[in-house]
Each structure stands twice: as structure tokens, then as C-alpha cells.
Amino acid sequence: MPVPSPPSAFDHDFSDIPDWNLLLTWVLIVQTGTLAQAARQLGISRAAVSQRLKQLETGLATELIIHGMRPAQPTMAGTELYEHAERLLRQASIMREAMRAFHAEKRRIVRFGTVESFAGTLGPCLLAGLGQSGLPEIRLSSGLTPDLERQLEKGQVDMTVTTSPAIGKGSLRKHALFSERYLLVLPRDARIDRTSTLDGLGRALPLIRYSARSVIGHDIDVYLNLLGVHIPRTSEFDTAGPILSLVSSGMGFAITTPLCLWEVRHFIPLVQIHSMSSLHSRKGQRLSPPERTFYLGYRDNEPPAIRRQAEGVIQRAAEQLMNDVIGPALAIESALLWQSHAGQARG
């Protein structure tokens, strides 16, 4: 991977910057007062310390020590270098310890950010499955896909489960987990038959939409545009709860997904649920249901074992939930609800 150019404030080739070992040697010479003592602390010979000192003076084109004096006395340039070097080495030590602490904390805690419908349905399975595998403590949060993508880029979460295939900035990767097919949700007293079309349904009932800023709302808008179906915008919401509440009250119909339905499953007895293929196009052809795909997002430096464990847990949990629970509850064949994916890397 190409290394990004340094900021303009560091527009320098760094080739003449002294090596860390040379700076450390100089700091120890000043602190101990002799080359021999510095050599003992470094675990090298006095001759090697003398060679490092000469290399440092040559590289900086200045004398650093007043030769012939015991204990060793730095020149004015040497004193200036000592102050800079001691400060740099102290900061480097702080940096190293911070990275060690971060690495230890990262091994102990893994932060997942997931879309709301995943958190409310498969989230408990993810927590339980990874916990049983002996993996680190898992912290789960939820939000909209665009917000979660930004959090992953900024390092505010370690892994995400979202519904966008976009990679984003930085060394990010994504694996496809599974897809679920969109479903049609109608009020209990609504009627459709073999001739029903999405256009006709839109003329009879308002479409209660997901907001356009959500991925699911965007997907549905794209699907309607591809079909050439234009339904006026009325109510729109970020989550399934208000949408299903309005549909169950007879205020309109909705297009949503199995997981979104299962998240608010107390509404299921109050509505009708059909495959999108129950409707027809203007030409009389059955509609092909759109899908949304869930992706596991992570950075390149994420431990592979954690990523593989999370991927396996999610795919097994989705299979069990879709086939054994949601399918029977909706009285819809599981093949019409979802499709599993082998992990498919992106980026």
C-alpha cells in the first residue's frame, strides 16, 4: 500500500535525521559523564560508543563533546542536542507505552457498530456467540449505516455490520454476510390479487416510507424508479416501529425486510405480509424482489481470528433465525426471505 505524503509541515526527506540509537547514546554519555559508563548501560563496547559519537558529530557537522575533559563535558551544541534528544526519547517512550496499552485494550475489548435492525435481532446472538468462543469483551452499538461507516473510518468502532458495500477511506475491508429480500406489508383489510400492481397499490394507499437518508429508504427509492413507479412522498421514518404502527392502523402500506419486521414482531399479527413477487409489473410480469446485503466491515489490522469468528457466528445465527423462526412466523418460504453469502472480501 502506498504511504501517504507527509503534511507540508514535515516536508523533509528525513535522510539526515540522526538515528534513535545515536541519540540514545548521546543522552547516556551526557548523563553518565563517560563513554565507558554509557557503553555499560547500552551493553556494547566503549569503541562502539566512540564510533557512534563520531558518526553523530559527522552527521550534524559539529563537535558535541569537549575532548580531553573528564568527566565528559558537552559543547554548547552538545547541550542543545541533549535537551532535544532527551525530550524526543521521553516522548517516544510515552508513545510506545500508549501503543502497548492500546493493543492490550484492543485485545480485551472489541467495539461493534451495527444497523438497528441487526442489533435488535441478531445482536444478542453475536454477543453470546463471541462470548462462548472466549473472545474479548464485546461492546455493541447501533445507528444508521452512513454514521457507522464514518465511525469505522475514524477508529471509533473496530468492526461494523452495515448494508452498504462501499469501502470508504483508509485500509478498510468488507465481507458479504447474507442478503434479505424486501417484503410487502399491507393493512389487514387490504386486498391484492393476481392482477395487482405496485402502481395500483400506490394509488389506493399511501406508501409509508423509510427516510431517504437511510440505506433501506434509498434502496426502495431506486427500486421504484427502476420500475417507473411514482408514488407521492408522505410519511417517512428511520426505523420500522412507526412504519408498522401506521400500516397496522390502515394508514398505508410499506416495503420492508424480514429483520426489520422481526425487530417489531408484535405488529406481525396486525398486518398482512407478502413476497414482492405477489405483485406484477405493468406488463403483467411478477416483480423480482430487491435485496439488501449485510457486510462485515473492519480495518486491515483487525486480528483475523476475531473477524472470522464474528463472520461465522453471524452467518449461523442468520440461518437459524430466518429458516427456523422468521419463515414459519411469516408463513413464507425461507428461500423467499434471504440468501447466505460466503465471505466475499472487498477492497
mmCIF file of C-alpha atoms in Angstrom:
data_model
loop_
_atom_site.group_PDB
_atom_site.id
_atom_site.type_symbol
_atom_site.label_atom_id
_atom_site.label_comp_id
_atom_site.label_asym_id
_atom_site.label_seq_id
_atom_site.Cartn_x
_atom_site.Cartn_y
_atom_site.Cartn_z
ATOM 1 C CA MET A 1 0.000 0.000 0.000
ATOM 2 C CA PRO A 2 1.471 3.403 -0.922
ATOM 3 C CA VAL A 3 2.426 5.564 2.057
ATOM 4 C CA PRO A 4 0.584 8.895 2.051
ATOM 5 C CA SER A 5 2.717 12.008 1.674
ATOM 6 C CA PRO A 6 3.551 13.683 4.992
ATOM 7 C CA PRO A 7 1.875 17.017 5.766
ATOM 8 C CA SER A 8 3.578 20.127 4.405
ATOM 9 C CA ALA A 9 4.843 20.964 7.915
ATOM 10 C CA PHE A 10 7.071 17.859 7.617
ATOM 11 C CA ASP A 11 8.071 18.356 4.013
ATOM 12 C CA HIS A 12 11.506 16.813 4.524
ATOM 13 C CA ASP A 13 13.243 13.664 3.285
ATOM 14 C CA PHE A 14 14.380 12.756 6.848
ATOM 15 C CA SER A 15 17.571 11.193 5.455
ATOM 16 C CA ASP A 16 19.825 13.375 7.639
ATOM 17 C CA ILE A 17 17.850 12.929 10.856
ATOM 18 C CA PRO A 18 20.012 11.123 13.473
ATOM 19 C CA ASP A 19 19.192 7.522 14.246
ATOM 20 C CA TRP A 20 17.390 6.848 17.569
ATOM 21 C CA ASN A 21 20.335 4.720 18.771
ATOM 22 C CA LEU A 22 22.747 7.582 18.184
ATOM 23 C CA LEU A 23 20.545 9.981 20.132
ATOM 24 C CA LEU A 24 20.177 7.491 22.986
ATOM 25 C CA THR A 25 23.953 7.013 23.074
ATOM 26 C CA TRP A 26 24.494 10.756 23.304
ATOM 27 C CA VAL A 27 21.958 11.172 26.119
ATOM 28 C CA LEU A 28 23.694 8.418 28.117
ATOM 29 C CA ILE A 29 27.151 9.922 27.521
ATOM 30 C CA VAL A 30 25.963 13.222 28.979
ATOM 31 C CA GLN A 31 24.079 11.620 31.870
ATOM 32 C CA THR A 32 26.864 9.209 32.917
ATOM 33 C CA GLY A 33 29.796 11.505 32.139
ATOM 34 C CA THR A 34 31.924 8.841 30.429
ATOM 35 C CA LEU A 35 31.862 6.789 27.271
ATOM 36 C CA ALA A 36 32.667 3.674 29.296
ATOM 37 C CA GLN A 37 29.625 4.076 31.565
ATOM 38 C CA ALA A 38 27.402 4.743 28.567
ATOM 39 C CA ALA A 39 28.782 1.575 26.939
ATOM 40 C CA ARG A 40 27.955 -0.498 30.029
ATOM 41 C CA GLN A 41 24.359 0.768 30.086
ATOM 42 C CA LEU A 42 23.936 0.079 26.377
ATOM 43 C CA GLY A 43 25.591 -3.343 26.598
ATOM 44 C CA ILE A 44 28.102 -2.527 23.866
ATOM 45 C CA SER A 45 31.872 -1.826 23.785
ATOM 46 C CA ARG A 46 33.436 1.539 24.520
ATOM 47 C CA ALA A 47 34.795 1.543 20.985
ATOM 48 C CA ALA A 48 31.259 1.174 19.626
ATOM 49 C CA VAL A 49 30.112 4.138 21.733
ATOM 50 C CA SER A 50 33.062 6.196 20.433
ATOM 51 C CA GLN A 51 32.141 5.233 16.873
ATOM 52 C CA ARG A 52 28.509 6.301 17.449
ATOM 53 C CA LEU A 53 29.647 9.620 18.869
ATOM 54 C CA LYS A 54 31.879 10.234 15.834
ATOM 55 C CA GLN A 55 29.023 9.270 13.498
ATOM 56 C CA LEU A 56 26.689 11.694 15.268
ATOM 57 C CA GLU A 57 29.215 14.562 15.122
ATOM 58 C CA THR A 58 29.888 13.887 11.439
ATOM 59 C CA GLY A 59 26.192 13.766 10.571
ATOM 60 C CA LEU A 60 25.468 17.028 12.392
ATOM 61 C CA ALA A 61 28.725 18.651 11.239
ATOM 62 C CA THR A 62 29.585 19.883 14.725
ATOM 63 C CA GLU A 63 31.585 18.851 17.774
ATOM 64 C CA LEU A 64 29.422 17.644 20.630
ATOM 65 C CA ILE A 65 31.978 16.950 23.340
ATOM 66 C CA ILE A 66 34.960 18.865 24.687
ATOM 67 C CA HIS A 67 37.666 16.275 24.113
ATOM 68 C CA GLY A 68 40.230 15.618 26.856
ATOM 69 C CA MET A 69 37.951 16.587 29.758
ATOM 70 C CA ARG A 70 36.859 14.126 32.475
ATOM 71 C CA PRO A 71 34.002 13.675 33.081
ATOM 72 C CA ALA A 72 32.817 14.275 29.535
ATOM 73 C CA GLN A 73 31.620 17.827 29.007
ATOM 74 C CA PRO A 74 29.249 18.675 26.123
ATOM 75 C CA THR A 75 29.836 21.682 23.944
ATOM 76 C CA MET A 76 27.106 24.288 23.623
ATOM 77 C CA ALA A 77 25.861 22.407 20.549
ATOM 78 C CA GLY A 78 26.064 19.174 22.525
ATOM 79 C CA THR A 79 23.979 20.639 25.354
ATOM 80 C CA GLU A 80 21.376 21.828 22.853
ATOM 81 C CA LEU A 81 21.297 18.388 21.239
ATOM 82 C CA TYR A 82 20.995 16.694 24.628
ATOM 83 C CA GLU A 83 17.894 18.712 25.526
ATOM 84 C CA HIS A 84 16.198 17.939 22.206
ATOM 85 C CA ALA A 85 17.220 14.268 22.226
ATOM 86 C CA GLU A 86 16.166 13.672 25.833
ATOM 87 C CA ARG A 87 12.768 15.200 25.122
ATOM 88 C CA LEU A 88 12.317 13.181 21.922
ATOM 89 C CA LEU A 89 13.280 9.910 23.632
ATOM 90 C CA ARG A 90 10.917 10.597 26.500
ATOM 91 C CA GLN A 91 8.079 11.260 24.047
ATOM 92 C CA ALA A 92 8.985 8.107 22.102
ATOM 93 C CA SER A 93 8.764 6.099 25.317
ATOM 94 C CA ILE A 94 5.343 7.593 26.062
ATOM 95 C CA MET A 95 4.239 6.761 22.508
ATOM 96 C CA ARG A 96 5.434 3.157 22.857
ATOM 97 C CA GLU A 97 3.636 2.646 26.158
ATOM 98 C CA ALA A 98 0.464 4.210 24.763
ATOM 99 C CA MET A 99 0.527 1.819 21.812
ATOM 100 C CA ARG A 100 1.140 -1.141 24.101
ATOM 101 C CA ALA A 101 -1.784 -0.075 26.286
ATOM 102 C CA PHE A 102 -3.957 0.411 23.211
ATOM 103 C CA HIS A 103 -3.036 -3.023 21.894
ATOM 104 C CA ALA A 104 -3.770 -4.650 25.253
ATOM 105 C CA GLU A 105 -7.105 -2.821 25.475
ATOM 106 C CA LYS A 106 -7.948 -3.765 21.893
ATOM 107 C CA ARG A 107 -7.353 -7.429 22.691
ATOM 108 C CA ARG A 108 -9.647 -7.085 25.676
ATOM 109 C CA ILE A 109 -12.476 -5.061 24.066
ATOM 110 C CA VAL A 110 -13.911 -5.213 20.527
ATOM 111 C CA ARG A 111 -16.400 -2.485 19.604
ATOM 112 C CA PHE A 112 -19.137 -3.414 17.101
ATOM 113 C CA GLY A 113 -21.362 -0.871 15.407
ATOM 114 C CA THR A 114 -24.417 -2.346 13.651
ATOM 115 C CA VAL A 115 -27.551 -1.140 11.936
ATOM 116 C CA GLU A 116 -30.629 -1.010 14.166
ATOM 117 C CA SER A 117 -32.442 -3.989 12.646
ATOM 118 C CA PHE A 118 -29.375 -6.186 13.131
ATOM 119 C CA ALA A 119 -28.777 -5.034 16.712
ATOM 120 C CA GLY A 120 -32.400 -5.748 17.653
ATOM 121 C CA THR A 121 -32.499 -9.240 16.124
ATOM 122 C CA LEU A 122 -29.076 -10.829 15.650
ATOM 123 C CA GLY A 123 -27.148 -8.616 18.068
ATOM 124 C CA PRO A 124 -27.773 -10.899 21.089
ATOM 125 C CA CYS A 125 -26.601 -13.898 19.043
ATOM 126 C CA LEU A 126 -23.391 -12.069 18.138
ATOM 127 C CA LEU A 127 -22.671 -11.189 21.766
ATOM 128 C CA ALA A 128 -23.439 -14.688 23.023
ATOM 129 C CA GLY A 129 -21.580 -16.475 20.224
ATOM 130 C CA LEU A 130 -18.378 -14.481 20.571
ATOM 131 C CA GLY A 131 -18.558 -14.726 24.347
ATOM 132 C CA GLN A 132 -18.775 -18.505 24.183
ATOM 133 C CA SER A 133 -15.765 -18.552 21.852
ATOM 134 C CA GLY A 134 -13.623 -16.975 24.551
ATOM 135 C CA LEU A 135 -13.046 -13.804 22.540
ATOM 136 C CA PRO A 136 -12.597 -10.374 24.166
ATOM 137 C CA GLU A 137 -15.352 -8.323 25.717
ATOM 138 C CA ILE A 138 -17.772 -7.179 23.020
ATOM 139 C CA ARG A 139 -19.428 -3.766 23.042
ATOM 140 C CA LEU A 140 -22.399 -3.284 20.718
ATOM 141 C CA SER A 141 -23.890 -0.025 19.485
ATOM 142 C CA SER A 142 -26.328 0.770 16.691
ATOM 143 C CA GLY A 143 -27.027 3.522 14.192
ATOM 144 C CA LEU A 144 -27.604 4.346 10.549
ATOM 145 C CA THR A 145 -25.158 2.911 8.017
ATOM 146 C CA PRO A 146 -23.606 6.291 6.964
ATOM 147 C CA ASP A 147 -22.871 7.181 10.604
ATOM 148 C CA LEU A 148 -21.391 3.744 11.334
ATOM 149 C CA GLU A 149 -19.163 3.919 8.245
ATOM 150 C CA ARG A 150 -17.696 7.196 9.487
ATOM 151 C CA GLN A 151 -17.133 5.720 12.951
ATOM 152 C CA LEU A 152 -15.193 2.808 11.437
ATOM 153 C CA GLU A 153 -13.022 5.173 9.376
ATOM 154 C CA LYS A 154 -12.229 7.246 12.478
ATOM 155 C CA GLY A 155 -11.463 4.206 14.640
ATOM 156 C CA GLN A 156 -14.413 4.835 16.967
ATOM 157 C CA VAL A 157 -15.576 1.249 16.376
ATOM 158 C CA ASP A 158 -13.466 -1.798 15.456
ATOM 159 C CA MET A 159 -15.981 -3.648 13.258
ATOM 160 C CA THR A 160 -19.341 -2.872 11.691
ATOM 161 C CA VAL A 161 -22.327 -4.721 10.309
ATOM 162 C CA THR A 162 -23.927 -2.419 7.754
ATOM 163 C CA THR A 163 -25.827 -2.616 4.490
ATOM 164 C CA SER A 164 -23.519 -0.619 2.224
ATOM 165 C CA PRO A 165 -20.871 -2.288 0.022
ATOM 166 C CA ALA A 166 -18.844 0.938 -0.155
ATOM 167 C CA ILE A 167 -15.346 0.630 1.302
ATOM 168 C CA GLY A 168 -14.807 4.250 2.318
ATOM 169 C CA LYS A 169 -11.453 5.789 3.243
ATOM 170 C CA GLY A 170 -8.379 4.090 4.642
ATOM 171 C CA SER A 171 -7.388 0.444 4.784
ATOM 172 C CA LEU A 172 -10.919 -0.894 5.217
ATOM 173 C CA ARG A 173 -12.300 -4.240 4.077
ATOM 174 C CA LYS A 174 -15.783 -5.734 3.837
ATOM 175 C CA HIS A 175 -17.124 -9.276 3.669
ATOM 176 C CA ALA A 176 -20.640 -10.035 2.421
ATOM 177 C CA LEU A 177 -22.535 -11.973 5.092
ATOM 178 C CA PHE A 178 -26.088 -12.526 3.840
ATOM 179 C CA SER A 179 -28.888 -10.839 1.909
ATOM 180 C CA GLU A 180 -32.532 -10.479 2.838
ATOM 181 C CA ARG A 181 -35.330 -9.836 0.366
ATOM 182 C CA TYR A 182 -37.746 -6.973 0.714
ATOM 183 C CA LEU A 183 -41.340 -7.801 1.618
ATOM 184 C CA LEU A 184 -44.691 -6.142 1.093
ATOM 185 C CA VAL A 185 -46.644 -5.192 4.248
ATOM 186 C CA LEU A 186 -50.350 -4.339 3.984
ATOM 187 C CA PRO A 187 -53.147 -3.474 6.397
ATOM 188 C CA ARG A 188 -55.231 -6.482 7.426
ATOM 189 C CA ASP A 189 -58.251 -5.450 5.328
ATOM 190 C CA ALA A 190 -56.315 -4.637 2.135
ATOM 191 C CA ARG A 191 -56.867 -6.873 -0.885
ATOM 192 C CA ILE A 192 -54.500 -7.883 -3.654
ATOM 193 C CA ASP A 193 -54.956 -10.473 -6.392
ATOM 194 C CA ARG A 194 -53.127 -11.852 -9.428
ATOM 195 C CA THR A 195 -53.611 -8.604 -11.325
ATOM 196 C CA SER A 196 -52.440 -6.232 -8.579
ATOM 197 C CA THR A 197 -49.580 -3.893 -9.440
ATOM 198 C CA LEU A 198 -47.389 -1.646 -7.347
ATOM 199 C CA ASP A 199 -48.770 1.344 -9.237
ATOM 200 C CA GLY A 200 -52.322 0.344 -8.411
ATOM 201 C CA LEU A 201 -51.468 -0.262 -4.780
ATOM 202 C CA GLY A 202 -49.836 3.178 -4.613
ATOM 203 C CA ARG A 203 -52.980 4.795 -5.949
ATOM 204 C CA ALA A 204 -55.129 3.027 -3.338
ATOM 205 C CA LEU A 205 -52.872 3.502 -0.301
ATOM 206 C CA PRO A 206 -50.042 5.828 0.706
ATOM 207 C CA LEU A 207 -46.578 4.283 0.879
ATOM 208 C CA ILE A 208 -45.207 4.659 4.412
ATOM 209 C CA ARG A 209 -41.524 5.084 3.615
ATOM 210 C CA TYR A 210 -38.153 4.740 5.216
ATOM 211 C CA SER A 211 -36.303 8.068 5.211
ATOM 212 C CA ALA A 212 -34.207 8.775 2.149
ATOM 213 C CA ARG A 213 -31.088 9.253 4.314
ATOM 214 C CA SER A 214 -31.182 5.576 5.294
ATOM 215 C CA VAL A 215 -29.795 2.838 3.022
ATOM 216 C CA ILE A 216 -33.100 0.944 3.086
ATOM 217 C CA GLY A 217 -35.004 4.112 2.080
ATOM 218 C CA HIS A 218 -32.534 4.739 -0.741
ATOM 219 C CA ASP A 219 -32.826 1.118 -1.929
ATOM 220 C CA ILE A 220 -36.612 1.325 -2.121
ATOM 221 C CA ASP A 221 -36.491 4.648 -3.991
ATOM 222 C CA VAL A 222 -34.074 3.162 -6.548
ATOM 223 C CA TYR A 223 -36.301 0.096 -6.944
ATOM 224 C CA LEU A 224 -39.412 2.219 -7.596
ATOM 225 C CA ASN A 225 -37.533 4.375 -10.095
ATOM 226 C CA LEU A 226 -36.320 1.307 -11.994
ATOM 227 C CA LEU A 227 -39.905 0.077 -12.232
ATOM 228 C CA GLY A 228 -41.091 3.511 -13.324
ATOM 229 C CA VAL A 229 -43.450 3.667 -10.346
ATOM 230 C CA HIS A 230 -44.029 7.113 -8.898
ATOM 231 C CA ILE A 231 -45.776 7.184 -5.515
ATOM 232 C CA PRO A 232 -46.092 10.577 -3.752
ATOM 233 C CA ARG A 233 -43.965 11.018 -0.633
ATOM 234 C CA THR A 234 -45.995 11.308 2.546
ATOM 235 C CA SER A 235 -44.768 9.930 5.883
ATOM 236 C CA GLU A 236 -41.219 8.643 6.263
ATOM 237 C CA PHE A 237 -39.259 7.316 9.229
ATOM 238 C CA ASP A 238 -35.793 5.998 10.113
ATOM 239 C CA THR A 239 -36.979 2.804 11.810
ATOM 240 C CA ALA A 240 -39.621 0.096 11.387
ATOM 241 C CA GLY A 241 -41.670 0.811 14.520
ATOM 242 C CA PRO A 242 -43.566 3.927 13.330
ATOM 243 C CA ILE A 243 -43.944 2.448 9.834
ATOM 244 C CA LEU A 244 -45.571 -0.775 11.049
ATOM 245 C CA SER A 245 -47.704 1.164 13.515
ATOM 246 C CA LEU A 246 -49.224 3.209 10.686
ATOM 247 C CA VAL A 247 -49.672 0.193 8.424
ATOM 248 C CA SER A 248 -51.395 -1.789 11.194
ATOM 249 C CA SER A 249 -53.752 1.171 11.647
ATOM 250 C CA GLY A 250 -54.734 1.026 7.979
ATOM 251 C CA MET A 251 -52.938 4.281 7.111
ATOM 252 C CA GLY A 252 -50.908 2.882 4.226
ATOM 253 C CA PHE A 253 -48.600 0.079 3.082
ATOM 254 C CA ALA A 254 -44.865 -0.479 3.444
ATOM 255 C CA ILE A 255 -41.916 -2.212 1.838
ATOM 256 C CA THR A 256 -39.525 -3.598 4.425
ATOM 257 C CA THR A 257 -37.343 -6.605 5.237
ATOM 258 C CA PRO A 258 -37.613 -9.752 7.396
ATOM 259 C CA LEU A 259 -35.219 -8.441 10.064
ATOM 260 C CA CYS A 260 -36.970 -5.086 10.234
ATOM 261 C CA LEU A 261 -40.261 -6.937 10.690
ATOM 262 C CA TRP A 262 -38.825 -9.230 13.331
ATOM 263 C CA GLU A 263 -37.477 -6.282 15.261
ATOM 264 C CA VAL A 264 -41.096 -5.109 15.767
ATOM 265 C CA ARG A 265 -42.716 -8.555 15.606
ATOM 266 C CA HIS A 266 -45.613 -7.586 17.883
ATOM 267 C CA PHE A 267 -47.108 -5.932 14.784
ATOM 268 C CA ILE A 268 -46.992 -9.122 12.685
ATOM 269 C CA PRO A 269 -50.487 -10.390 13.697
ATOM 270 C CA LEU A 270 -51.923 -6.958 12.829
ATOM 271 C CA VAL A 271 -50.768 -6.788 9.185
ATOM 272 C CA GLN A 272 -50.528 -8.853 6.004
ATOM 273 C CA ILE A 273 -47.079 -9.833 4.774
ATOM 274 C CA HIS A 274 -46.388 -10.943 1.217
ATOM 275 C CA SER A 275 -43.407 -11.510 -1.036
ATOM 276 C CA MET A 276 -42.897 -8.665 -3.512
ATOM 277 C CA SER A 277 -43.423 -11.276 -6.237
ATOM 278 C CA SER A 278 -47.124 -11.261 -5.241
ATOM 279 C CA LEU A 279 -47.392 -8.059 -7.278
ATOM 280 C CA HIS A 280 -46.990 -7.635 -11.030
ATOM 281 C CA SER A 281 -45.428 -5.075 -13.331
ATOM 282 C CA ARG A 282 -47.458 -3.085 -15.840
ATOM 283 C CA LYS A 283 -46.607 -5.781 -18.387
ATOM 284 C CA GLY A 284 -48.074 -8.489 -16.170
ATOM 285 C CA GLN A 285 -44.756 -9.973 -15.037
ATOM 286 C CA ARG A 286 -44.195 -10.898 -11.393
ATOM 287 C CA LEU A 287 -41.992 -8.415 -9.614
ATOM 288 C CA SER A 288 -38.492 -9.505 -8.694
ATOM 289 C CA PRO A 289 -37.891 -8.608 -5.038
ATOM 290 C CA PRO A 290 -34.993 -6.258 -4.301
ATOM 291 C CA GLU A 291 -32.475 -7.308 -1.659
ATOM 292 C CA ARG A 292 -30.296 -5.670 0.922
ATOM 293 C CA THR A 293 -26.960 -7.252 1.813
ATOM 294 C CA PHE A 294 -25.247 -7.131 5.186
ATOM 295 C CA TYR A 295 -21.474 -6.601 5.214
ATOM 296 C CA LEU A 296 -18.928 -7.110 7.946
ATOM 297 C CA GLY A 297 -16.612 -4.092 7.862
ATOM 298 C CA TYR A 298 -13.188 -3.946 9.503
ATOM 299 C CA ARG A 299 -9.721 -2.444 9.156
ATOM 300 C CA ASP A 300 -6.693 -4.287 7.801
ATOM 301 C CA ASN A 301 -5.046 -4.501 11.221
ATOM 302 C CA GLU A 302 -8.022 -6.214 12.865
ATOM 303 C CA PRO A 303 -6.976 -9.660 14.190
ATOM 304 C CA PRO A 304 -8.153 -12.230 11.572
ATOM 305 C CA ALA A 305 -9.337 -14.661 14.264
ATOM 306 C CA ILE A 306 -11.866 -12.164 15.633
ATOM 307 C CA ARG A 307 -13.136 -11.311 12.154
ATOM 308 C CA ARG A 308 -13.557 -14.984 11.207
ATOM 309 C CA GLN A 309 -15.295 -15.778 14.492
ATOM 310 C CA ALA A 310 -17.709 -12.867 14.060
ATOM 311 C CA GLU A 311 -18.454 -13.815 10.453
ATOM 312 C CA GLY A 312 -19.175 -17.451 11.379
ATOM 313 C CA VAL A 313 -21.358 -16.519 14.351
ATOM 314 C CA ILE A 314 -23.434 -14.076 12.286
ATOM 315 C CA GLN A 315 -23.971 -16.456 9.368
ATOM 316 C CA ARG A 316 -25.033 -19.337 11.635
ATOM 317 C CA ALA A 317 -27.346 -17.088 13.629
ATOM 318 C CA ALA A 318 -28.937 -15.637 10.473
ATOM 319 C CA GLU A 319 -29.568 -19.115 9.078
ATOM 320 C CA GLN A 320 -31.232 -20.315 12.262
ATOM 321 C CA LEU A 321 -33.343 -17.158 12.659
ATOM 322 C CA MET A 322 -34.500 -16.968 9.045
ATOM 323 C CA ASN A 323 -35.147 -20.683 8.472
ATOM 324 C CA ASP A 324 -36.474 -21.787 11.850
ATOM 325 C CA VAL A 325 -38.092 -18.696 13.305
ATOM 326 C CA ILE A 326 -38.984 -15.882 10.916
ATOM 327 C CA GLY A 327 -40.009 -18.086 7.982
ATOM 328 C CA PRO A 328 -42.593 -20.064 9.987
ATOM 329 C CA ALA A 329 -43.812 -16.932 11.795
ATOM 330 C CA LEU A 330 -44.475 -15.123 8.494
ATOM 331 C CA ALA A 331 -45.685 -18.281 6.722
ATOM 332 C CA ILE A 332 -43.226 -17.513 3.919
ATOM 333 C CA GLU A 333 -40.726 -19.982 2.497
ATOM 334 C CA SER A 334 -37.243 -19.141 3.733
ATOM 335 C CA ALA A 335 -35.860 -19.094 0.164
ATOM 336 C CA LEU A 336 -38.064 -16.045 -0.430
ATOM 337 C CA LEU A 337 -36.677 -14.336 2.662
ATOM 338 C CA TRP A 338 -32.916 -14.497 2.446
ATOM 339 C CA GLN A 339 -29.716 -15.885 0.922
ATOM 340 C CA SER A 340 -26.430 -16.676 2.674
ATOM 341 C CA HIS A 341 -23.121 -15.481 1.238
ATOM 342 C CA ALA A 342 -19.664 -16.906 1.595
ATOM 343 C CA GLY A 343 -17.397 -14.171 2.959
ATOM 344 C CA GLN A 344 -16.573 -12.061 -0.061
ATOM 345 C CA ALA A 345 -13.764 -9.583 0.521
ATOM 346 C CA ARG A 346 -13.992 -6.076 -0.878
ATOM 347 C CA GLY A 347 -11.247 -3.528 -1.055
#
